[in-house]
PDB file of C-alpha atoms and ligand atoms in Angstrom:
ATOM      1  CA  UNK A1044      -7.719 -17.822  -4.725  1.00 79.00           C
ATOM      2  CA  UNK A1045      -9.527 -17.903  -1.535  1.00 86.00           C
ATOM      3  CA  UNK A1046     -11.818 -20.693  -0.264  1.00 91.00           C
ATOM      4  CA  UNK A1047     -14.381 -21.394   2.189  1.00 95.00           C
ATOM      5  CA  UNK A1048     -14.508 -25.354   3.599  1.00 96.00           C
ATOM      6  CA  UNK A1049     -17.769 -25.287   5.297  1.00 98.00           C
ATOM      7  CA  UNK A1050     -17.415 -28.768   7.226  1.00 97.00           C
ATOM      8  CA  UNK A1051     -17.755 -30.084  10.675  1.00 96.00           C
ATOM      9  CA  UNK A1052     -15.886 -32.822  10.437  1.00 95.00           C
ATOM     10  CA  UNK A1053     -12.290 -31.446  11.995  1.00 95.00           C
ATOM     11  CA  UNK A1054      -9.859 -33.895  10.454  1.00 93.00           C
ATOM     12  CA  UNK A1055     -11.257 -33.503   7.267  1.00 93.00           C
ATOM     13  CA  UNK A1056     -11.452 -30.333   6.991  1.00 94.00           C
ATOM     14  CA  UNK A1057      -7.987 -29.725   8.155  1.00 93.00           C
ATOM     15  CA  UNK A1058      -6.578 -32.630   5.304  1.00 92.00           C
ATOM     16  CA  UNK A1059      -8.497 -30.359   2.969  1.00 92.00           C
ATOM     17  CA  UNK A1060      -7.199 -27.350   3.905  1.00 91.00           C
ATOM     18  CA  UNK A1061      -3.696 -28.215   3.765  1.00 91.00           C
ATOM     19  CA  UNK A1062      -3.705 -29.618   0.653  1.00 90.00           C
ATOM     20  CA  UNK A1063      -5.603 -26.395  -0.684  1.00 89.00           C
ATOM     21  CA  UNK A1064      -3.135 -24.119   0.870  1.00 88.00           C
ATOM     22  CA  UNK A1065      -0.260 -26.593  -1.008  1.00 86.00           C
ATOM     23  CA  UNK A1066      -1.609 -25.441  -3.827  1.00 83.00           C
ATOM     24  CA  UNK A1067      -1.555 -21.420  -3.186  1.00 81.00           C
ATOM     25  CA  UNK A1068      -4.995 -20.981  -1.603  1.00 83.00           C
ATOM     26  CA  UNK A1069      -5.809 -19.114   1.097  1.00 85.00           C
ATOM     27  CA  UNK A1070      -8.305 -20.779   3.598  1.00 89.00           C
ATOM     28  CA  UNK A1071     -11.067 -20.267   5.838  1.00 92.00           C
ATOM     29  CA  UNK A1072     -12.961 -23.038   7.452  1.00 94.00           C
ATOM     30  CA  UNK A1073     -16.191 -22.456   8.968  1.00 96.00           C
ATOM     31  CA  UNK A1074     -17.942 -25.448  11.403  1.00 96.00           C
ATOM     32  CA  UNK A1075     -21.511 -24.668  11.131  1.00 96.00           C
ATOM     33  CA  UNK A1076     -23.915 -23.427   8.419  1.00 96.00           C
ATOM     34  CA  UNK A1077     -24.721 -20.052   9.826  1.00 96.00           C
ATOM     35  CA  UNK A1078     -21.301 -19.326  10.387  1.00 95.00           C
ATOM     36  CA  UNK A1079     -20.391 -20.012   6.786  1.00 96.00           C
ATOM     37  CA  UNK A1080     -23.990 -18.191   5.183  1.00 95.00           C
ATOM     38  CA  UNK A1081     -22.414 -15.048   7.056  1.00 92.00           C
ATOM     39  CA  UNK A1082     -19.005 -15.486   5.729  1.00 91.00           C
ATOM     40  CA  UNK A1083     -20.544 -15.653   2.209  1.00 90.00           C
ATOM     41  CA  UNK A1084     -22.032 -12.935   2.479  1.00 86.00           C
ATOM     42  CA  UNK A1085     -19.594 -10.808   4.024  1.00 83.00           C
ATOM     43  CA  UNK A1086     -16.590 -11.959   2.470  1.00 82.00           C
ATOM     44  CA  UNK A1087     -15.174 -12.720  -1.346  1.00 82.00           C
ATOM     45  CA  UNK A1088     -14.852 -16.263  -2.229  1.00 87.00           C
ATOM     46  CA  UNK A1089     -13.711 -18.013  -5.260  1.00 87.00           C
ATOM     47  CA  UNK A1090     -14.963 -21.326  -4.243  1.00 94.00           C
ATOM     48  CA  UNK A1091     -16.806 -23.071  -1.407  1.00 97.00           C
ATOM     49  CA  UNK A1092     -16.264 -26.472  -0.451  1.00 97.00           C
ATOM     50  CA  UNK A1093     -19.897 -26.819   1.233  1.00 97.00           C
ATOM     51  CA  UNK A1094     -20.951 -30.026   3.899  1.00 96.00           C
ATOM     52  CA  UNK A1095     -24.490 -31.041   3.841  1.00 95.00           C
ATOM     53  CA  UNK A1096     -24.569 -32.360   7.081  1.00 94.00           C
ATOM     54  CA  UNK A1097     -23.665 -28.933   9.821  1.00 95.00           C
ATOM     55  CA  UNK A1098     -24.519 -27.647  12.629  1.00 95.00           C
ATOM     56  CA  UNK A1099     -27.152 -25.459  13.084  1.00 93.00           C
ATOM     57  CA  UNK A1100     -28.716 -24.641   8.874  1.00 96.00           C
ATOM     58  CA  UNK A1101     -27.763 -27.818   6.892  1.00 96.00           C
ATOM     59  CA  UNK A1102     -25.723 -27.627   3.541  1.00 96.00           C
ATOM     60  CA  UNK A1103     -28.559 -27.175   1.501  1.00 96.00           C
ATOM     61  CA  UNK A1104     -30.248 -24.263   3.239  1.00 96.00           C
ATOM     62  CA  UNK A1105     -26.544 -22.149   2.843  1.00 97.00           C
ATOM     63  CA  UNK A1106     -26.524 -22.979  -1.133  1.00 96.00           C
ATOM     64  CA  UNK A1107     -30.057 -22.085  -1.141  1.00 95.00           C
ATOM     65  CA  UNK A1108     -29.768 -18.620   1.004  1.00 94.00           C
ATOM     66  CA  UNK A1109     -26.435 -17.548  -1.472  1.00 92.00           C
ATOM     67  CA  UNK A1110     -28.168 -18.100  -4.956  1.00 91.00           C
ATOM     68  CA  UNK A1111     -30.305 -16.647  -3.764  1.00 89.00           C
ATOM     69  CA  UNK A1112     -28.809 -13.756  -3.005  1.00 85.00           C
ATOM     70  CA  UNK A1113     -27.331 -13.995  -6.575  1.00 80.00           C
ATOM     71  CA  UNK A1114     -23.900 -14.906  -5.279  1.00 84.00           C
ATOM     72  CA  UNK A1115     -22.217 -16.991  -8.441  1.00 83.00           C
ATOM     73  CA  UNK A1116     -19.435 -18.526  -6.698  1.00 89.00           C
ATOM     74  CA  UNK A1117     -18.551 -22.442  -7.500  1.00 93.00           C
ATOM     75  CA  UNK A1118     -20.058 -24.408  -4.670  1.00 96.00           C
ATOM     76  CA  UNK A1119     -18.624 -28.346  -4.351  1.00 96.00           C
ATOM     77  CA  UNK A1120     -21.227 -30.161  -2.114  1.00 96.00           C
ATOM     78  CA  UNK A1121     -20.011 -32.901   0.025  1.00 95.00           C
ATOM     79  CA  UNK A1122     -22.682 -36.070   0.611  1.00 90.00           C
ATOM     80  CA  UNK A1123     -22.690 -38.758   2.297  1.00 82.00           C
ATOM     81  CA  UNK A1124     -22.470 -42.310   0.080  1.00 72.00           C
ATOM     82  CA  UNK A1125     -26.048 -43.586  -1.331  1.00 74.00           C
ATOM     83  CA  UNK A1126     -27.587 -40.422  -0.738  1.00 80.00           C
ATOM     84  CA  UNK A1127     -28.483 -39.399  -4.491  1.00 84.00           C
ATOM     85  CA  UNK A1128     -31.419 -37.407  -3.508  1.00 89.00           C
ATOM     86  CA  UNK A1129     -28.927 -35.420  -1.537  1.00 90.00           C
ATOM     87  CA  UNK A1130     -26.833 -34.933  -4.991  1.00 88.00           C
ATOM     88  CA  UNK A1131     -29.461 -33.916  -7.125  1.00 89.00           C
ATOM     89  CA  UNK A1132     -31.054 -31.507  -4.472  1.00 92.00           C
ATOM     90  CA  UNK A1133     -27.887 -29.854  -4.771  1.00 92.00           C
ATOM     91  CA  UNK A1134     -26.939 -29.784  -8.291  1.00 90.00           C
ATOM     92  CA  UNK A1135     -30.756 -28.727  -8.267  1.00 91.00           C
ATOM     93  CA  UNK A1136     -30.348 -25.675  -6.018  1.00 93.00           C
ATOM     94  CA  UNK A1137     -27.560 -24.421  -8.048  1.00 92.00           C
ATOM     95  CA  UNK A1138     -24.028 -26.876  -6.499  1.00 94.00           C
ATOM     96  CA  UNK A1139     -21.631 -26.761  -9.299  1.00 92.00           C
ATOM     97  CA  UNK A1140     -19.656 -30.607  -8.116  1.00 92.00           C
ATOM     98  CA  UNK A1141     -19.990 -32.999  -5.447  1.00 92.00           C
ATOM     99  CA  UNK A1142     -18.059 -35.358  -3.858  1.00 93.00           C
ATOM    100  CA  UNK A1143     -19.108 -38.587  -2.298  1.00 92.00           C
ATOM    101  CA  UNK A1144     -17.731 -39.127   1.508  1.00 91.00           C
ATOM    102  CA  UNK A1145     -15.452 -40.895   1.820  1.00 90.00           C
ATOM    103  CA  UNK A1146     -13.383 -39.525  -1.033  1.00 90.00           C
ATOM    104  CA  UNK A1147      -9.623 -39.046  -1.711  1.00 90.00           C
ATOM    105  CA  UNK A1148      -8.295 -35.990  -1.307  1.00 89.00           C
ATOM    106  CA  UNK A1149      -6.346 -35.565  -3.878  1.00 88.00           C
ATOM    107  CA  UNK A1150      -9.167 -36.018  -6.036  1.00 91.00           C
ATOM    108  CA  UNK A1151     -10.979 -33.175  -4.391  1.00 92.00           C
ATOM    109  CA  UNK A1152      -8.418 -30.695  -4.848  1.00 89.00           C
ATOM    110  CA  UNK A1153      -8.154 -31.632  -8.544  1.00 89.00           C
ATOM    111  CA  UNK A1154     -11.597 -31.151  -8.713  1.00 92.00           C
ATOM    112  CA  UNK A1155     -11.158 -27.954  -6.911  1.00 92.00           C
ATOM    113  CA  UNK A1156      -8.484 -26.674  -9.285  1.00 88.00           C
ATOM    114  CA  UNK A1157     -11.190 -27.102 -12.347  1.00 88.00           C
ATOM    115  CA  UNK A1158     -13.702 -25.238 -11.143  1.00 90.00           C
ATOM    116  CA  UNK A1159     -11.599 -22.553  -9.749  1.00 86.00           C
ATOM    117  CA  UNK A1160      -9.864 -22.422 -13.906  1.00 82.00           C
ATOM    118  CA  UNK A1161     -13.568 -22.774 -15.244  1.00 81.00           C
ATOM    119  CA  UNK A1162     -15.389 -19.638 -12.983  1.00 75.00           C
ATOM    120  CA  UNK A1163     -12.192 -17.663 -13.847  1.00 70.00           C
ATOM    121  CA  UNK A1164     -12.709 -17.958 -17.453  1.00 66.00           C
ATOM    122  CA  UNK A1165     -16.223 -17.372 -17.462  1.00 64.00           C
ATOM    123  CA  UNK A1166     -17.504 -15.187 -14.606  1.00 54.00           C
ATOM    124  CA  UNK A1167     -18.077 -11.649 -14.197  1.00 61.00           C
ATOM    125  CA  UNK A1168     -16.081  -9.853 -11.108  1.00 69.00           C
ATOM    126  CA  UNK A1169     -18.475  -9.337  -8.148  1.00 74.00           C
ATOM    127  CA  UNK A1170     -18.044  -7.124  -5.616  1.00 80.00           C
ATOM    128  CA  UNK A1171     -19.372  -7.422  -2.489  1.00 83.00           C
ATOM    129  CA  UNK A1172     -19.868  -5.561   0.511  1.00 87.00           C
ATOM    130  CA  UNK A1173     -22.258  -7.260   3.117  1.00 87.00           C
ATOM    131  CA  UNK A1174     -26.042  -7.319   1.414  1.00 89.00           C
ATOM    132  CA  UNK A1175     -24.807  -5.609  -1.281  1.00 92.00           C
ATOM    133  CA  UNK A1176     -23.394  -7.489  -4.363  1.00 88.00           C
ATOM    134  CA  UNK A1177     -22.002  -5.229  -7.846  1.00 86.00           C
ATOM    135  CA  UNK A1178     -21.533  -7.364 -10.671  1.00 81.00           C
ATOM    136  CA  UNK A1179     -19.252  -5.478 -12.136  1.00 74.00           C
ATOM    137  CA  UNK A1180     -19.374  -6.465 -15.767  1.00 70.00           C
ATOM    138  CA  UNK A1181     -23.463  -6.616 -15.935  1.00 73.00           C
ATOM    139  CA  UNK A1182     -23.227  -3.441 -13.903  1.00 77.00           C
ATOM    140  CA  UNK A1183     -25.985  -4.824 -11.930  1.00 82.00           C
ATOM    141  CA  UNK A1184     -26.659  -4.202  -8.517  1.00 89.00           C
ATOM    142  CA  UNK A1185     -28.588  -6.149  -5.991  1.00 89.00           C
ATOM    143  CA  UNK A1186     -29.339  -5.639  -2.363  1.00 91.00           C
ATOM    144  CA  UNK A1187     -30.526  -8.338  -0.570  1.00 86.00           C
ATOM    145  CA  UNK A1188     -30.935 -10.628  -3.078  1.00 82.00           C
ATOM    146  CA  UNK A1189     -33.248  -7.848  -5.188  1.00 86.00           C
ATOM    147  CA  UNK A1190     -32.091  -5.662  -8.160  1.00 89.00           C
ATOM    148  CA  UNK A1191     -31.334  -2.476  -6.843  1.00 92.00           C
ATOM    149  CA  UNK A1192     -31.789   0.327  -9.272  1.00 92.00           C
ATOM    150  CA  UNK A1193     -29.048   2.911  -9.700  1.00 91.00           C
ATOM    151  CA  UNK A1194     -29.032   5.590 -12.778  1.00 89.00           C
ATOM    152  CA  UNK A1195     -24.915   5.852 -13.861  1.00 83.00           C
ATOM    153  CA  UNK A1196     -23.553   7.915 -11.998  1.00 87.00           C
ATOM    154  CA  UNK A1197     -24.947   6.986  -8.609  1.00 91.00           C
ATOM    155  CA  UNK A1198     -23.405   3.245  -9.446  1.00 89.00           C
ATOM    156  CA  UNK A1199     -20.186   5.129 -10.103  1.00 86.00           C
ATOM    157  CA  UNK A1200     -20.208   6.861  -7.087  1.00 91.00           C
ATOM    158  CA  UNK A1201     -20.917   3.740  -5.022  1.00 92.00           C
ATOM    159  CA  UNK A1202     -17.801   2.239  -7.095  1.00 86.00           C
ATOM    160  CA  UNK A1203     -15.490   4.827  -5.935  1.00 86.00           C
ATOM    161  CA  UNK A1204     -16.509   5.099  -2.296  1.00 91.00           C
ATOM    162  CA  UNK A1205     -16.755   1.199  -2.037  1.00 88.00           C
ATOM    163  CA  UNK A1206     -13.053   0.578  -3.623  1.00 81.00           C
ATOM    164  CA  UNK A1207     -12.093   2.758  -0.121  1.00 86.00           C
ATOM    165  CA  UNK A1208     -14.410   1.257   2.178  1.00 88.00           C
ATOM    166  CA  UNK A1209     -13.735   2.891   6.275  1.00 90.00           C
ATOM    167  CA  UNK A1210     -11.624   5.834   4.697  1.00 91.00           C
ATOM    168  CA  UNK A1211     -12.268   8.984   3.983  1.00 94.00           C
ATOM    169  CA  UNK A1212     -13.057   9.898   0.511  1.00 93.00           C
ATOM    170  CA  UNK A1213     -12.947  13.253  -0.683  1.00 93.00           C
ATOM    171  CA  UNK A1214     -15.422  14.956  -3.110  1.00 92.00           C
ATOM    172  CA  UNK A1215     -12.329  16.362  -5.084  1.00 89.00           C
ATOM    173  CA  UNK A1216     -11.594  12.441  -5.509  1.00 87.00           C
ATOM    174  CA  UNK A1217     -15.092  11.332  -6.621  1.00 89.00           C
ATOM    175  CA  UNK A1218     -14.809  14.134  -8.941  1.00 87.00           C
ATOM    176  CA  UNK A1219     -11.591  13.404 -10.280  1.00 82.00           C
ATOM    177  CA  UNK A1220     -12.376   9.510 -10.626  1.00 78.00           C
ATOM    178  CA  UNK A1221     -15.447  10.813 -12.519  1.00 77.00           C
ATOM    179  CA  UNK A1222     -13.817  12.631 -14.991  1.00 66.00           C
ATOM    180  CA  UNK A1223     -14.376  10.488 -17.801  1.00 59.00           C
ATOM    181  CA  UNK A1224     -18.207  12.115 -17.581  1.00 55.00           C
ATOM    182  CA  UNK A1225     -18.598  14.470 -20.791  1.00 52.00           C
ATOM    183  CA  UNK A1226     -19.987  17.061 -18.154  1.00 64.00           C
ATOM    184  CA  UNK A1227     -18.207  18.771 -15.663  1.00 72.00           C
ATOM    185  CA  UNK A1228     -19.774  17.813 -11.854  1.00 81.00           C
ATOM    186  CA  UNK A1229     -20.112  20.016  -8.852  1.00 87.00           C
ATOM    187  CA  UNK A1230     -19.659  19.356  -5.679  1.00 88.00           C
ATOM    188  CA  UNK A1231     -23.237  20.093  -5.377  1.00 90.00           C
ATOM    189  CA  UNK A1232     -23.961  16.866  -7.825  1.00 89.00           C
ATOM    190  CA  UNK A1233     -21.611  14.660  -5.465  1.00 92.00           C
ATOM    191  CA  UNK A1234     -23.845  15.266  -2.753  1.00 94.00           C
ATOM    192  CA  UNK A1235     -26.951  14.724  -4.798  1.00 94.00           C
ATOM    193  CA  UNK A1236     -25.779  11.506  -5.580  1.00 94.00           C
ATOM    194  CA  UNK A1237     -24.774  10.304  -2.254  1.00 96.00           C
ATOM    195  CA  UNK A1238     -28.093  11.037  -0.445  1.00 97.00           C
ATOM    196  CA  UNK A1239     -29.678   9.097  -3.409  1.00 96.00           C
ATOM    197  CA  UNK A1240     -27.583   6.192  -2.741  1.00 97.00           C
ATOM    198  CA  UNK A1241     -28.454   6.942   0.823  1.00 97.00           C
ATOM    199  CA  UNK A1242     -31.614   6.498   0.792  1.00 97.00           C
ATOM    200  CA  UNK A1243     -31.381   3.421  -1.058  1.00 96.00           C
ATOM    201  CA  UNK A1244     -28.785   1.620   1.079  1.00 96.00           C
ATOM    202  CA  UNK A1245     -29.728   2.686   4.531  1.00 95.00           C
ATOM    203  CA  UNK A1246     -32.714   0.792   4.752  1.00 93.00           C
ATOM    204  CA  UNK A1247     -30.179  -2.214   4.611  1.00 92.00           C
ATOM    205  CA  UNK A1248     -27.744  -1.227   6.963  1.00 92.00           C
ATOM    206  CA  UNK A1249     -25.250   0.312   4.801  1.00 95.00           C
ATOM    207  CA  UNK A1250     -24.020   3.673   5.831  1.00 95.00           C
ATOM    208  CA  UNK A1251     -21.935   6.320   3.611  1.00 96.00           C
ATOM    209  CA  UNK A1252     -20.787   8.623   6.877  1.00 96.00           C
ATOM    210  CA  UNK A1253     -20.471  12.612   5.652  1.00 96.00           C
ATOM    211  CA  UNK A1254     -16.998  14.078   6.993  1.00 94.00           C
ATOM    212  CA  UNK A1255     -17.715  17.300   7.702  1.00 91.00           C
ATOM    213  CA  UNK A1256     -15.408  19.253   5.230  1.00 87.00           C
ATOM    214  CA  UNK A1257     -13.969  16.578   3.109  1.00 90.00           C
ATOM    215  CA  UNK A1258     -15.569  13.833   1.698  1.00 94.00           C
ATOM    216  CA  UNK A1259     -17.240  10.925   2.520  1.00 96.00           C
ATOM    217  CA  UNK A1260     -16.494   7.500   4.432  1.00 96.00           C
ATOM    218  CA  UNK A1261     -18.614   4.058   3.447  1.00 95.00           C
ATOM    219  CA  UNK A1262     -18.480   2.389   6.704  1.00 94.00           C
ATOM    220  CA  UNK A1263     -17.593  -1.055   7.012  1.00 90.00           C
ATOM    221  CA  UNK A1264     -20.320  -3.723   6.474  1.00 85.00           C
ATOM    222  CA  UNK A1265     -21.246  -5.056  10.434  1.00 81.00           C
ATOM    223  CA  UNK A1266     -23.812  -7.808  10.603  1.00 71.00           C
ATOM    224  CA  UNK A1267     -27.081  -6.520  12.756  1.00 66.00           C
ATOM    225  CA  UNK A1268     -26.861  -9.642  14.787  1.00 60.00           C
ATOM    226  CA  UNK A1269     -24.599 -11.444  16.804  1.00 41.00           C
ATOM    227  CA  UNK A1270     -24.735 -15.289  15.283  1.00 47.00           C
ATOM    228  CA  UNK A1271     -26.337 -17.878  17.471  1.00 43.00           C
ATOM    229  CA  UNK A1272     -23.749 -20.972  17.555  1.00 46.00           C
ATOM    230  CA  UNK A1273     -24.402 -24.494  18.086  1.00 48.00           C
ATOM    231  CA  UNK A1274     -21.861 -25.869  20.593  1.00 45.00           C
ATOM    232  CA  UNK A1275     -23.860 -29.004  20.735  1.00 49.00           C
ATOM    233  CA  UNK A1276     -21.972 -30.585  18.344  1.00 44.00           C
ATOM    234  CA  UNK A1277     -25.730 -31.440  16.463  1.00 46.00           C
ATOM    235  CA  UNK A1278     -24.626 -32.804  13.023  1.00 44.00           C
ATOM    236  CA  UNK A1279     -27.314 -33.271   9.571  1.00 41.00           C
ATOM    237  CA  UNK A1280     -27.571 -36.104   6.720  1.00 41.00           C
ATOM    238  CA  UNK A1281     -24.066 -37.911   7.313  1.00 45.00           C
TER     239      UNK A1281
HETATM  240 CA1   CA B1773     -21.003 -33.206   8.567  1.00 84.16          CA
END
């Protein structure tokens, strides 16, 4: 499984970690909110171990920003002691746990383990590729946070080509992956499809790339915009 600790406080978030990666995780930590709303968003999680108090956008505004982008993942907030507004703010904007600082570790990776056994047993698979999220079992798309519409086959289409994202996809291959389709395709359908899905993921920033010839190549998701980070060392709440 792969986890995000979103937490400014170095020691802690390195105890964390290595008692995560004890147990088979693989993990990224992140110091400041923006930093970790990007990685979100960019990246697949199974869990995020989420700070209220960071750097730059506090805990809270990063929980807010990924339900809102109908991201599912567990989130575990971390909050200071007393601060039961903070808790039910979270559990209110969609935090599936808390801890209370200061906490034993142990007990947070226990904690960790049951929500990573609980959102495998109940959760869809979710793919996603910068502001676009697939939920692959709904078959429900959303771009930016808003349902995107897509009739079947343009979803399929955007399945292939994003299983192969930054190589070159051929039509032959969409065609062949697409055989299930009572109806035989053209190439001439391929294309149809792509400029649809075009014109509905360019306005986000998501390119499909035509090579001339071949096929077609989903380029990489790049955020527009360099991240501003606070050096300042600025902490929230706690
Ligand atoms: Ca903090």
């Amino acid at each position: 499984m792969r986890i995000l600790i979103a937490e400014d406080d170095d020691s802690l978030a390195l105890g964390l970690s290595r008692i995560l990666q004890a147990d088979g995780h693989a993990v990224d930590v992140m110091r400041d909110g923006e930093h970790a709303a990007l990685a979100v968003r960019q990246e697949h999680f199974d869990l995020l171990i989420l700070d209220i108090g960071l750097p730059g956008i506090d805990g809270f505004e990063v929980l807010r920003r990924l339900r809102a982008e109908q991201r599912t993942m567990p989130v575990m907030m971390l909050t200071a002691r007393d601060a039961v507004n903070d808790r039910v703010r979270g559990l209110d904007l969609g935090a599936d746990d808390y801890m209370v600082k200061p906490f034993a570790i142990p007990e947070l990776a226990a904690r960790a383990r049951a929500l990573l056994r609980r959102s495998q047993s109940q959760a869809g698979p979710q793919r996603v590729h910068g502001p676009l999220v697939l939920d692959v079992l709904a078959r429900r798309a959303f771009l930016n946070g808003t349902p995107l519409e897509l009739v079947a086959r343009e979803w399929a289409v955007l399945e292939i080509l994003l299983a192969r994202v930054d190589q070159v996809v051929s039509k032959e291959h969409i065609i062949q992956s697409m055989a299930a389709w009572d109806e035989a395709l053209s190439v001439n359908a391929i294309e149809v499809y792509v400029s649809r899905l075009r014109s509905k993921l360019e306005p986000a920033g998501l390119r499909i790339r035509t090579v001339r010839g071949f096929g077609y190549l989903f380029e990489a998701w790049v955020a527009p915009n360099a991240v501003t980070v606070n050096e300042d060392g600025s902490n929230g709440a706690d």
